[in-house]
Coordinates of C-alpha atoms and ligand atoms in Angstrom, one line a residue:
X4 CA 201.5 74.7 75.4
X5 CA 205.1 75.2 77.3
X6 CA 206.1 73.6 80.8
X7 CA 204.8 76.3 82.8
X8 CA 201.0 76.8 81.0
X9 CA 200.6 72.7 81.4
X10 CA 201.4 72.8 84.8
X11 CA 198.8 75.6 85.6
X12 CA 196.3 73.7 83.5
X13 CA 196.8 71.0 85.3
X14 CA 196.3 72.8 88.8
X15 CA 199.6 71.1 89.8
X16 CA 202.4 73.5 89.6
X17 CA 204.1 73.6 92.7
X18 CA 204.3 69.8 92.8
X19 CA 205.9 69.2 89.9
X20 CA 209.4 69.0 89.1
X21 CA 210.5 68.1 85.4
X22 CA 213.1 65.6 85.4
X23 CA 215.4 64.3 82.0
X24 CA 212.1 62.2 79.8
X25 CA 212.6 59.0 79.5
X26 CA 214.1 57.3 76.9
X27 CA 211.5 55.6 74.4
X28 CA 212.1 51.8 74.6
X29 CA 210.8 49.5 71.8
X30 CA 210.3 46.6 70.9
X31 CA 209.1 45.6 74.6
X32 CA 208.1 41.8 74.9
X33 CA 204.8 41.5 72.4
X34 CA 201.4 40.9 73.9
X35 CA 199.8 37.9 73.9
X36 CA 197.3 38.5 71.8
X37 CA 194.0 35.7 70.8
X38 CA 195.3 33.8 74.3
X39 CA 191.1 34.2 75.5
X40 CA 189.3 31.0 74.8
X41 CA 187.0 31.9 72.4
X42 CA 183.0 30.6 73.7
X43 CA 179.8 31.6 72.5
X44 CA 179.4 34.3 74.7
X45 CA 182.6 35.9 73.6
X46 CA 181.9 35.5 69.7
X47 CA 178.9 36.9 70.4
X48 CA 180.7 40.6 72.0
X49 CA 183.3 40.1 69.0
X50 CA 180.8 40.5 66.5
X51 CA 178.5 43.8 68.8
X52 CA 178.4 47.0 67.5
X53 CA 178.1 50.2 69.9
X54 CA 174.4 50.1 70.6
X55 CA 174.9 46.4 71.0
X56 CA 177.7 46.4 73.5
X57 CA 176.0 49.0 75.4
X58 CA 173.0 47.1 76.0
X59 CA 174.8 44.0 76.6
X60 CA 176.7 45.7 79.5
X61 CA 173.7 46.7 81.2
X62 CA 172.6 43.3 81.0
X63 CA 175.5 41.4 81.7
X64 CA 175.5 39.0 84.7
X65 CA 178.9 37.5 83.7
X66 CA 180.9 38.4 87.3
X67 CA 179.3 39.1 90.7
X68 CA 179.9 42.6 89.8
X69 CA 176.5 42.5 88.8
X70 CA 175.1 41.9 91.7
X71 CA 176.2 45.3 93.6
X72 CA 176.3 47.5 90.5
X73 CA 174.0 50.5 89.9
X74 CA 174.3 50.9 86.0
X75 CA 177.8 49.4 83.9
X76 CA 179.6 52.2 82.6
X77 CA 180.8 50.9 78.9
X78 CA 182.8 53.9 78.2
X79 CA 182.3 57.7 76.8
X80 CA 184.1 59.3 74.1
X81 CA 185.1 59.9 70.1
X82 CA 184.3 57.2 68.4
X83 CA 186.8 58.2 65.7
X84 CA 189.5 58.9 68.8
X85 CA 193.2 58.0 68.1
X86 CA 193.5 57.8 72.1
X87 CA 192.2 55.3 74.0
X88 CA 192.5 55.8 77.7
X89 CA 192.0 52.7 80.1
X90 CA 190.9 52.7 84.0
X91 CA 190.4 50.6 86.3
X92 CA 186.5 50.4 87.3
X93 CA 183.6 53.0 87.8
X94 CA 183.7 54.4 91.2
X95 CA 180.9 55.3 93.0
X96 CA 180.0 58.3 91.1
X97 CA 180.8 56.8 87.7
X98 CA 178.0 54.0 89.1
X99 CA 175.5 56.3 89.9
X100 CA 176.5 58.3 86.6
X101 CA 176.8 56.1 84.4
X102 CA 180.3 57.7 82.6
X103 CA 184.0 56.6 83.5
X104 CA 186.1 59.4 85.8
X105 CA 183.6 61.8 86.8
X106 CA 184.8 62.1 90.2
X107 CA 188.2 63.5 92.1
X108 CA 190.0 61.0 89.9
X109 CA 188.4 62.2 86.6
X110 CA 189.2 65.9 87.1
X111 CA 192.6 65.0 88.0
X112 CA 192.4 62.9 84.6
X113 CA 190.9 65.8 82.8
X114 CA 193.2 68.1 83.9
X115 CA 196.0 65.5 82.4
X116 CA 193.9 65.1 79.4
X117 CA 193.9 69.3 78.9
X118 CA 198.0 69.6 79.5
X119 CA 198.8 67.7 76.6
X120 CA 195.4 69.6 74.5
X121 CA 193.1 66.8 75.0
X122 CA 189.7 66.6 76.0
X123 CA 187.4 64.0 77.1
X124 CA 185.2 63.7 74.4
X125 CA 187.2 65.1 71.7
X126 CA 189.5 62.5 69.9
X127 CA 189.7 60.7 73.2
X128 CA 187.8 57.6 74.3
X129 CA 187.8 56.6 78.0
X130 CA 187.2 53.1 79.2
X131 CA 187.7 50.9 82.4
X132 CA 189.0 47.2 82.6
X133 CA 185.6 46.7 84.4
X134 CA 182.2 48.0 83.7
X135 CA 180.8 47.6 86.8
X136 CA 181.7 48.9 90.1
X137 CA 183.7 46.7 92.5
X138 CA 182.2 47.5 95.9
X139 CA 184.1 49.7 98.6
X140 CA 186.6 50.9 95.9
X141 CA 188.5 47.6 95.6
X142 CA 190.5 47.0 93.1
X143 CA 188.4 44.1 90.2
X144 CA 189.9 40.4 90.8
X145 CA 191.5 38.5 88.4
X146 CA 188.3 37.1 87.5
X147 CA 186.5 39.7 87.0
X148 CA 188.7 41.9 84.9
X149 CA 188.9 38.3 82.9
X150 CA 185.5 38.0 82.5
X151 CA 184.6 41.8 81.2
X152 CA 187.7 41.6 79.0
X153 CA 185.6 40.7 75.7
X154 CA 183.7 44.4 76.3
X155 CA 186.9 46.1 76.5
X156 CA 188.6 44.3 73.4
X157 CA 185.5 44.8 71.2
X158 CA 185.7 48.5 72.5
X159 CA 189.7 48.6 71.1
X160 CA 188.1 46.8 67.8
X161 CA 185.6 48.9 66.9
X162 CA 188.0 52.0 67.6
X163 CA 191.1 51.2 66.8
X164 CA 192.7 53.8 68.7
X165 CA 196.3 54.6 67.2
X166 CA 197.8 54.7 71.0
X167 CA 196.3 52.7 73.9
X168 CA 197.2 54.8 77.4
X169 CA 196.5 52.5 80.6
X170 CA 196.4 53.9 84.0
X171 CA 197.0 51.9 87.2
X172 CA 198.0 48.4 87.2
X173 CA 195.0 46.5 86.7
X174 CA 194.3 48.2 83.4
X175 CA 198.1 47.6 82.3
X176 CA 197.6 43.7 83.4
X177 CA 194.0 43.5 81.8
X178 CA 195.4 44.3 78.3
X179 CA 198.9 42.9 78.0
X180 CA 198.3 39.6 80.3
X181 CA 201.0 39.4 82.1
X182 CA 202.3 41.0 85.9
X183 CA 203.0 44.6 85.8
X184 CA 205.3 46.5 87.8
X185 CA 204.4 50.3 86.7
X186 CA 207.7 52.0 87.8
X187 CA 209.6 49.3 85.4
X188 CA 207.0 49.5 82.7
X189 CA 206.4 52.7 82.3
X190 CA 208.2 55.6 80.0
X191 CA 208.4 52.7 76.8
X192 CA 206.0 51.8 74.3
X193 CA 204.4 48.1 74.9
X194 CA 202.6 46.6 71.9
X195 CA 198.6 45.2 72.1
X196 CA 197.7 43.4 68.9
X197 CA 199.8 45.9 66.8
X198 CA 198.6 49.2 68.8
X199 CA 201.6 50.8 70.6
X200 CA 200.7 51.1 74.6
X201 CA 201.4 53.1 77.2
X202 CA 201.6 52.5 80.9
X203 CA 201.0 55.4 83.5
X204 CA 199.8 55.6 87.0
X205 CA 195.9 55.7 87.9
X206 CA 194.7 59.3 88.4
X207 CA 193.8 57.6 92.3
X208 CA 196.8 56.6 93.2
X209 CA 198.6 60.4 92.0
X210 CA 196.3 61.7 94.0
X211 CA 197.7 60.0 97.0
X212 CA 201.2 59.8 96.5
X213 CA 202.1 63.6 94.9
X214 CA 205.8 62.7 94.5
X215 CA 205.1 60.8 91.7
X216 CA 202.9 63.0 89.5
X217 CA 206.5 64.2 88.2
X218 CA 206.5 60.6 86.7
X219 CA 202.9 61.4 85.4
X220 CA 204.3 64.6 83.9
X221 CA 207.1 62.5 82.1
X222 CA 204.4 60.1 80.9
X223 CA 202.3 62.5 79.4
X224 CA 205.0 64.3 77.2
X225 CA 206.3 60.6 76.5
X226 CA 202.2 59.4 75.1
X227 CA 202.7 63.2 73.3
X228 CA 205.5 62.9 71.7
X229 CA 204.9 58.9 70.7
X230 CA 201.3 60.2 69.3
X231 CA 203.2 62.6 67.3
X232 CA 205.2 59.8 65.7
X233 CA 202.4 57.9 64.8
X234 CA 201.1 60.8 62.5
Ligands
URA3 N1 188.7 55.1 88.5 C1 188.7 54.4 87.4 O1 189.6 53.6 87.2 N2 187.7 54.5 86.5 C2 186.7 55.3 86.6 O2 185.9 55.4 85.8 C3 186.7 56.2 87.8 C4 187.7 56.0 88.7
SF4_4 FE1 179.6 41.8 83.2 FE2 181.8 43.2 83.2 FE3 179.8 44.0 84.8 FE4 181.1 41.7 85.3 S1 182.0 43.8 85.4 S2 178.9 42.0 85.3 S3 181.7 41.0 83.3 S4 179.8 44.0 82.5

């Protein structure tokens, strides 16, 4: 697919602008990896399977998320993907669903997904930092992304994804425990456990701020061409 085909895939033509792509950076400060104190409960997830984790989600009561949730949303996807895409929470669709980015921010996500020939589905696997939906679209606390992180690293586990894409900054923080900036972070590889990362913006926040879903369109030629690499 050339320049101009992605763009009309992604329904975003006259907003992009393609700029120089950024230089890949290794070798980026390695994440702190086995830092989670390791109790029952979390042995317990590190040892689930899919129908396991599944059913733990929906029964989990391990944040207040719990309380205000319709349905967790563990994920949807390839099992045998080499992506692994990471959100932030289920909206209010995605709650009442039951999948990850079914609303405006998953078809802006699908349509990012189809310019570099992905599909959901299809050698992808889509995931959120939290399963359940943080009321009034607020972004998951500290503690809560903290206590849902054993689903989401059994998830990486059992898929071992050969490229871990994070969008938005809670996802970014969620896996490589420390603050993130996304304009310094992104456009270089980061590491988690030995699986190269990549940090983009959250479909949500594009959707606000069109300038910078040029910088999207760098990313996604940068997680390309790095997926390339790794084959
Ligand atoms: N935003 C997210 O971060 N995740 C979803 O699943 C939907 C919207
Ligand atoms: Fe449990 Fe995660 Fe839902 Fe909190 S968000 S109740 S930790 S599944």
């Amino acid at each position: 697919m050339n320049k101009e085909q992605m763009l009309k895939e992604m329904g975003l033509g006259p907003i992009w602008k393609l700029r120089q792509p950024p230089k890949k950076k290794r070798g980026e400060a390695a994440a702190p990896v086995g830092e989670q104190p390791v109790d029952a409960r979390t042995a317990a997830i590190a040892a689930m399977g899919w129908d396991e984790l599944k059913q733990a989600v929906a029964d989990c009561t391990a944040c207040e998320l719990c309380k205000t949730r319709k349905q967790a949303v563990l994920g949807v996807g390839d099992l045998n993907a080499d992506w692994l895409f990471v959100g932030e929470g289920p909206g209010a669709e995605e709650d009442e669903r039951g999948e990850p980015f079914v609303g405006q921010s998953g078809k802006l996500l699908d349509a990012m997904l189809a310019a570099i020939d992905l599909k959901r589905g299809k050698d992808v696997y889509i995931a959120n930092s939290v399963k359940c939906r943080p009321p009034d679209n607020r972004a998951p606390e500290p503690g809560e992304t903290a206590a849902c992180w054993p689903f989401l690293a059994r998830q990486v586990e059992l898929l071992k994804p050969k490229l871990i894409v994070t969008l938005g900054r809670p996802a970014a923080q969620t896996l490589l425990q420390q603050d993130v900036k996304i304009s310094a972070a992104r456009g270089m590889t980061h590491d988690f456990a030995g699986i190269p990362l990549i940090i983009t913006y959250h479909p949500a926040y594009l959707l606000r701020n069109l300038p910078d879903k040029a910088k999207a369109w760098e990313d996604l030629c940068f997680m390309r061409k790095t997926m390339q690499g790794l084959r």
